[in-house]
Short mmCIF file of N, CA, C and O in Angstrom, two decimals:
data_model
loop_
_atom_site.label_atom_id
_atom_site.label_comp_id
_atom_site.label_asym_id
_atom_site.label_seq_id
_atom_site.Cartn_x
_atom_site.Cartn_y
_atom_site.Cartn_z
N PHE A 1 -3.84 3.37 6.11
CA PHE A 1 -3.56 2.12 6.25
C PHE A 1 -2.11 1.98 5.91
O PHE A 1 -1.16 3.24 5.68
N THR A 2 -1.27 1.38 6.52
CA THR A 2 0.41 1.33 6.52
C THR A 2 0.94 0.22 5.92
O THR A 2 0.54 -0.85 6.19
N ILE A 3 2.03 0.09 5.21
CA ILE A 3 2.16 -0.90 4.22
C ILE A 3 4.06 -0.79 5.20
O ILE A 3 4.63 0.58 5.01
N GLU A 4 4.65 -2.20 5.38
CA GLU A 4 6.28 -1.99 5.82
C GLU A 4 6.53 -2.91 5.59
O GLU A 4 6.23 -4.20 5.01
N LEU A 5 8.05 -2.71 5.18
CA LEU A 5 9.23 -3.29 4.88
C LEU A 5 10.06 -3.73 5.86
O LEU A 5 10.95 -2.97 6.35
N LEU A 6 9.75 -4.91 6.86
CA LEU A 6 10.43 -4.90 7.87
C LEU A 6 11.84 -5.80 7.71
O LEU A 6 12.19 -7.00 7.21
N THR A 7 12.40 -5.39 9.09
CA THR A 7 13.90 -6.19 9.41
C THR A 7 13.83 -6.70 10.72
O THR A 7 13.02 -6.53 11.38
N HIS A 8 15.03 -7.24 11.15
CA HIS A 8 15.04 -7.61 12.72
C HIS A 8 14.99 -6.34 13.71
O HIS A 8 14.71 -6.44 14.99
N HIS A 9 15.57 -5.31 13.22
CA HIS A 9 15.57 -4.11 13.81
C HIS A 9 14.95 -2.95 13.58
O HIS A 9 14.82 -2.11 14.42
N GLY A 10 13.56 -3.26 12.66
CA GLY A 10 12.77 -2.21 12.84
C GLY A 10 11.87 -2.41 11.31
O GLY A 10 11.78 -3.47 10.65
N SER A 11 11.65 -1.22 10.78
CA SER A 11 11.10 -1.18 9.24
C SER A 11 12.19 -0.64 8.46
O SER A 11 12.36 0.78 8.78
N LEU A 12 12.65 -0.89 7.69
CA LEU A 12 13.52 -0.45 6.43
C LEU A 12 12.26 0.49 5.66
O LEU A 12 12.78 1.57 5.28
N MET A 13 11.40 0.50 5.35
CA MET A 13 10.14 1.37 4.71
C MET A 13 9.38 1.30 5.40
O MET A 13 8.45 0.12 5.27
N HIS A 14 8.54 2.68 5.65
CA HIS A 14 7.24 2.86 6.53
C HIS A 14 6.44 3.56 5.55
O HIS A 14 6.92 4.26 5.16
N MET A 15 5.25 3.01 5.03
CA MET A 15 4.29 4.03 4.14
C MET A 15 3.17 4.00 4.89
O MET A 15 2.52 3.04 4.55
N ASP A 16 2.80 5.43 5.53
CA ASP A 16 1.79 5.45 6.00
C ASP A 16 0.95 6.46 5.14
O ASP A 16 0.99 7.64 4.81
N VAL A 17 -0.30 5.70 4.59
CA VAL A 17 -1.58 6.66 4.07
C VAL A 17 -1.96 7.41 5.07
O VAL A 17 -2.77 6.66 6.05
N ARG A 18 -2.33 8.46 5.12
CA ARG A 18 -3.30 9.29 5.79
C ARG A 18 -4.20 10.19 4.95
O ARG A 18 -3.88 11.25 4.61
N PHE A 19 -5.37 9.40 4.67
CA PHE A 19 -6.51 10.28 4.28
C PHE A 19 -6.85 11.44 4.87
O PHE A 19 -7.29 12.38 4.05
N HIS A 20 -6.96 12.02 6.07
CA HIS A 20 -7.30 12.89 6.56
C HIS A 20 -6.32 13.88 6.47
O HIS A 20 -6.77 15.31 6.74
N GLU A 21 -4.98 13.74 5.73
CA GLU A 21 -4.26 14.67 6.07
C GLU A 21 -3.92 14.86 4.12
O GLU A 21 -3.45 15.79 4.09
N HIS A 22 -4.40 13.94 3.51
CA HIS A 22 -4.21 13.88 2.17
C HIS A 22 -2.68 13.71 1.52
O HIS A 22 -2.12 14.54 0.74
N VAL A 23 -2.25 13.08 2.40
CA VAL A 23 -0.75 12.94 2.19
C VAL A 23 -0.30 11.38 2.42
O VAL A 23 -1.02 10.23 3.18
N ILE A 24 0.69 10.69 1.91
CA ILE A 24 1.36 9.49 2.09
C ILE A 24 2.49 9.43 2.87
O ILE A 24 3.60 10.67 2.21
N VAL A 25 3.08 9.44 4.00
CA VAL A 25 4.27 10.05 4.57
C VAL A 25 5.29 8.26 4.61
O VAL A 25 5.04 7.27 4.59
N PHE A 26 6.48 8.39 4.24
CA PHE A 26 7.28 7.35 4.07
C PHE A 26 8.40 7.73 5.35
O PHE A 26 8.64 9.11 5.50
N ASN A 27 8.97 6.48 5.95
CA ASN A 27 10.02 6.73 7.06
C ASN A 27 10.26 5.62 6.95
O ASN A 27 10.26 4.63 6.55
N ASN A 28 11.39 5.51 8.36
CA ASN A 28 12.10 4.38 8.61
C ASN A 28 12.29 4.17 10.13
O ASN A 28 12.33 5.02 10.50
N PHE A 29 12.34 3.12 10.59
CA PHE A 29 12.16 3.24 12.36
C PHE A 29 13.41 1.91 12.44
O PHE A 29 13.05 0.80 11.79
N HIS A 30 14.38 2.58 13.07
CA HIS A 30 15.33 1.63 13.28
C HIS A 30 16.03 1.73 14.85
O HIS A 30 16.29 2.96 15.17
N ASP A 31 16.29 0.40 15.21
CA ASP A 31 16.71 0.24 16.45
C ASP A 31 15.86 1.67 17.65
O ASP A 31 16.73 2.40 18.39
N GLY A 32 14.55 1.35 17.37
CA GLY A 32 13.83 2.22 18.33
C GLY A 32 13.48 3.70 18.45
O GLY A 32 13.29 4.62 19.10
N HIS A 33 13.97 4.58 16.86
CA HIS A 33 14.02 5.82 16.43
C HIS A 33 13.22 5.63 15.03
O HIS A 33 13.86 4.99 14.24
N TRP A 34 12.45 6.37 14.85
CA TRP A 34 12.14 6.95 14.02
C TRP A 34 12.76 8.26 13.19
O TRP A 34 13.48 9.07 13.84
N HIS A 35 12.98 8.36 11.74
CA HIS A 35 14.21 8.95 11.11
C HIS A 35 13.26 10.09 10.11
O HIS A 35 12.34 10.41 10.24
N ALA A 36 14.21 10.74 9.24
CA ALA A 36 13.49 11.58 8.67
C ALA A 36 12.31 11.17 7.81
O ALA A 36 12.08 10.25 6.74
N GLU A 37 10.71 12.12 7.79
CA GLU A 37 9.68 11.90 6.81
C GLU A 37 10.13 12.31 5.79
O GLU A 37 10.52 13.52 5.61
N GLU A 38 9.54 11.68 4.40
CA GLU A 38 9.18 12.11 3.33
C GLU A 38 7.68 11.97 2.86
O GLU A 38 6.86 11.23 3.34
N ARG A 39 7.23 13.53 3.08
CA ARG A 39 5.57 13.36 2.48
C ARG A 39 5.12 13.54 0.98
O ARG A 39 5.76 14.27 0.17
N HIS A 40 4.17 12.75 0.44
CA HIS A 40 3.92 12.90 -0.76
C HIS A 40 2.50 12.91 -1.32
O HIS A 40 1.67 13.00 -0.16
N SER A 41 1.92 13.79 -1.91
CA SER A 41 0.32 14.07 -2.28
C SER A 41 -0.18 12.50 -2.06
O SER A 41 -0.05 11.65 -3.25
N LEU A 42 -1.40 12.45 -1.99
CA LEU A 42 -2.28 11.19 -1.95
C LEU A 42 -2.69 10.97 -3.22
O LEU A 42 -3.57 11.85 -3.85
N PRO A 43 -2.36 10.22 -3.87
CA PRO A 43 -2.77 9.57 -5.39
C PRO A 43 -4.08 9.25 -5.37
O PRO A 43 -4.72 8.82 -6.80
N PHE A 44 -5.05 8.65 -4.60
CA PHE A 44 -6.09 8.08 -4.66
C PHE A 44 -7.19 8.43 -3.73
O PHE A 44 -6.82 9.06 -2.55
N CYS A 45 -8.32 7.79 -3.43
CA CYS A 45 -9.27 8.24 -2.55
C CYS A 45 -10.15 7.28 -1.96
O CYS A 45 -10.03 6.02 -2.76
N ILE A 46 -10.84 7.70 -0.64
CA ILE A 46 -11.31 6.27 -0.16
C ILE A 46 -12.34 5.69 -1.59
O ILE A 46 -13.26 6.46 -1.89
N GLY A 47 -12.51 4.49 -1.18
CA GLY A 47 -13.51 3.78 -2.16
C GLY A 47 -13.09 3.64 -3.69
O GLY A 47 -13.79 2.77 -4.12
N THR A 48 -11.92 3.87 -3.93
CA THR A 48 -11.58 3.64 -5.39
C THR A 48 -10.46 2.23 -5.24
O THR A 48 -9.76 2.42 -4.42
N HIS A 49 -10.34 1.73 -6.41
CA HIS A 49 -9.61 0.80 -6.47
C HIS A 49 -8.22 1.21 -7.12
O HIS A 49 -7.99 2.33 -7.98
N PHE A 50 -7.19 0.63 -6.58
CA PHE A 50 -5.80 1.07 -7.08
C PHE A 50 -4.95 0.00 -7.10
O PHE A 50 -5.29 -0.86 -6.78
N HIS A 51 -3.75 0.29 -8.12
CA HIS A 51 -2.70 -0.81 -8.39
C HIS A 51 -1.42 0.04 -7.59
O HIS A 51 -0.97 0.78 -8.10
N LEU A 52 -1.06 -0.84 -6.30
CA LEU A 52 0.33 -0.10 -6.12
C LEU A 52 1.55 -1.07 -6.18
O LEU A 52 1.29 -2.24 -6.01
N LYS A 53 2.56 -0.63 -6.59
CA LYS A 53 3.53 -1.47 -6.97
C LYS A 53 4.93 -1.04 -6.19
O LYS A 53 5.28 0.23 -6.08
N ILE A 54 5.85 -1.82 -5.75
CA ILE A 54 6.75 -1.04 -4.60
C ILE A 54 7.72 -2.22 -5.41
O ILE A 54 7.97 -3.16 -5.27
N LYS A 55 8.98 -1.39 -6.23
CA LYS A 55 10.26 -2.19 -6.39
C LYS A 55 11.32 -2.05 -5.85
O LYS A 55 11.69 -0.76 -5.89
N ASN A 56 11.92 -2.71 -6.08
CA ASN A 56 13.76 -2.29 -5.45
C ASN A 56 14.49 -2.47 -6.44
O ASN A 56 14.56 -3.29 -7.73
N HIS A 57 15.25 -1.06 -6.12
CA HIS A 57 16.15 -0.76 -7.48
C HIS A 57 17.65 -0.35 -6.76
O HIS A 57 17.56 -0.62 -4.92
N PRO A 58 18.62 -0.53 -7.38
CA PRO A 58 19.81 -0.27 -6.70
C PRO A 58 19.68 1.28 -5.99
O PRO A 58 19.74 1.91 -6.76
N GLY A 59 19.71 1.22 -4.79
CA GLY A 59 19.62 2.42 -4.15
C GLY A 59 18.64 3.35 -3.54
O GLY A 59 18.65 4.04 -2.54
N HIS A 60 17.35 2.60 -4.16
CA HIS A 60 16.17 2.93 -3.48
C HIS A 60 14.92 1.80 -4.06
O HIS A 60 15.14 1.27 -4.74
N PHE A 61 13.64 2.21 -3.01
CA PHE A 61 12.58 1.76 -3.82
C PHE A 61 11.76 2.80 -4.45
O PHE A 61 11.40 3.60 -4.24
N LYS A 62 11.08 2.05 -5.64
CA LYS A 62 10.16 2.60 -6.87
C LYS A 62 8.91 2.35 -6.40
O LYS A 62 8.56 1.29 -6.41
N VAL A 63 8.00 3.25 -6.07
CA VAL A 63 6.56 3.15 -5.44
C VAL A 63 5.44 3.81 -6.72
O VAL A 63 5.86 5.18 -7.05
N THR A 64 4.98 3.10 -7.32
CA THR A 64 3.82 3.60 -8.25
C THR A 64 2.65 2.77 -7.77
O THR A 64 2.47 1.80 -7.06
N VAL A 65 1.83 4.16 -8.40
CA VAL A 65 0.44 3.95 -8.03
C VAL A 65 -0.49 3.88 -9.15
O VAL A 65 -0.48 4.95 -9.99
N ASN A 66 -1.13 2.97 -9.79
CA ASN A 66 -1.73 2.93 -10.92
C ASN A 66 -0.85 3.38 -12.38
O ASN A 66 -1.22 4.43 -13.22
N GLY A 67 0.33 3.11 -12.32
CA GLY A 67 1.51 3.19 -13.07
C GLY A 67 1.80 4.39 -13.08
O GLY A 67 2.99 4.73 -13.89
N LEU A 68 1.75 5.51 -12.08
CA LEU A 68 2.65 6.56 -12.26
C LEU A 68 3.59 6.53 -10.73
O LEU A 68 2.95 6.05 -9.92
N VAL A 69 4.64 7.32 -10.97
CA VAL A 69 5.57 7.05 -10.08
C VAL A 69 5.13 7.75 -9.07
O VAL A 69 4.45 9.01 -9.01
N LEU A 70 4.91 7.74 -7.68
CA LEU A 70 4.60 8.48 -6.37
C LEU A 70 6.05 8.69 -5.66
O LEU A 70 5.90 10.14 -5.36
N ALA A 71 6.94 7.78 -5.53
CA ALA A 71 8.18 8.14 -5.01
C ALA A 71 9.22 7.21 -5.14
O ALA A 71 9.12 6.19 -5.84
N HIS A 72 10.28 7.78 -5.12
CA HIS A 72 11.82 7.12 -4.68
C HIS A 72 11.77 7.07 -3.93
O HIS A 72 12.79 8.27 -3.23
N PHE A 73 11.71 6.04 -2.82
CA PHE A 73 12.57 6.37 -1.44
C PHE A 73 13.63 5.48 -1.30
O PHE A 73 13.73 4.33 -1.21
N HIS A 74 14.83 6.44 -1.19
CA HIS A 74 16.19 5.86 -1.05
C HIS A 74 16.44 5.28 0.28
O HIS A 74 15.72 4.95 1.29
N HIS A 75 17.03 3.91 -0.03
CA HIS A 75 17.39 2.96 1.00
C HIS A 75 17.87 3.43 2.21
O HIS A 75 19.06 4.61 2.30
N ARG A 76 17.60 3.40 3.60
CA ARG A 76 18.03 3.50 4.79
C ARG A 76 18.70 2.50 5.80
O ARG A 76 18.41 2.19 6.57
N GLY A 77 19.12 1.61 4.62
CA GLY A 77 19.61 0.14 5.07
C GLY A 77 19.51 -1.09 4.00
O GLY A 77 19.15 -0.53 3.11
N ASN A 78 20.01 -1.81 4.34
CA ASN A 78 20.33 -2.98 3.48
C ASN A 78 19.13 -3.92 3.15
O ASN A 78 18.47 -4.28 3.80
N PRO A 79 18.33 -3.65 1.63
CA PRO A 79 17.11 -4.32 1.59
C PRO A 79 17.31 -5.67 1.65
O PRO A 79 16.47 -6.65 1.54
N HIS A 80 18.57 -6.60 1.81
CA HIS A 80 18.62 -8.03 1.69
C HIS A 80 18.60 -8.33 3.34
O HIS A 80 17.87 -9.40 3.35
N HIS A 81 18.27 -7.13 4.41
CA HIS A 81 18.07 -7.57 5.25
C HIS A 81 16.48 -7.41 5.80
O HIS A 81 15.98 -7.96 6.41
N ILE A 82 15.74 -7.69 4.93
CA ILE A 82 13.99 -7.30 5.10
C ILE A 82 13.48 -8.85 4.96
O ILE A 82 13.89 -9.73 4.31
N THR A 83 12.81 -9.04 6.57
CA THR A 83 12.28 -10.52 6.68
C THR A 83 10.90 -10.57 6.38
O THR A 83 10.53 -11.57 6.16
N ALA A 84 10.15 -9.57 6.57
CA ALA A 84 8.80 -9.20 6.19
C ALA A 84 7.97 -8.50 5.41
O ALA A 84 8.33 -7.35 5.33
N PHE A 85 6.90 -8.71 4.88
CA PHE A 85 6.63 -7.20 4.30
C PHE A 85 4.81 -7.48 5.25
O PHE A 85 3.94 -8.47 5.66
N HIS A 86 4.39 -6.16 5.78
CA HIS A 86 3.33 -5.83 6.63
C HIS A 86 2.36 -5.07 6.34
O HIS A 86 2.47 -3.80 5.95
N ILE A 87 1.04 -5.64 6.51
CA ILE A 87 0.28 -4.10 5.55
C ILE A 87 -0.78 -4.64 7.02
O ILE A 87 -1.37 -5.67 7.32
N ARG A 88 -1.20 -3.32 7.44
CA ARG A 88 -2.30 -2.90 8.55
C ARG A 88 -3.42 -1.82 8.29
O ARG A 88 -2.71 -0.86 7.49
N GLY A 89 -4.44 -1.82 8.75
CA GLY A 89 -5.33 -0.84 9.03
C GLY A 89 -6.14 -1.06 7.58
O GLY A 89 -6.61 -2.11 6.63
#
């Protein structure tokens, strides 16, 4: 599944859960281009419940799963420009 924080110009934060690779990939998409990926170990399994939290901090988003820090994804644009939260998959 994928979670995105969207702006009018793309995705400020794109979080792609890839069970087949056992990773979560963070990236951003701006003006038609993907930027540098950040990969993190997958903290959960198919069929298990989890609690995901995305919190905006000065300079980064803090992503936690079940109370444990998964990632600090540094802002790649202004978070005040976020217009939508999108989940698919």
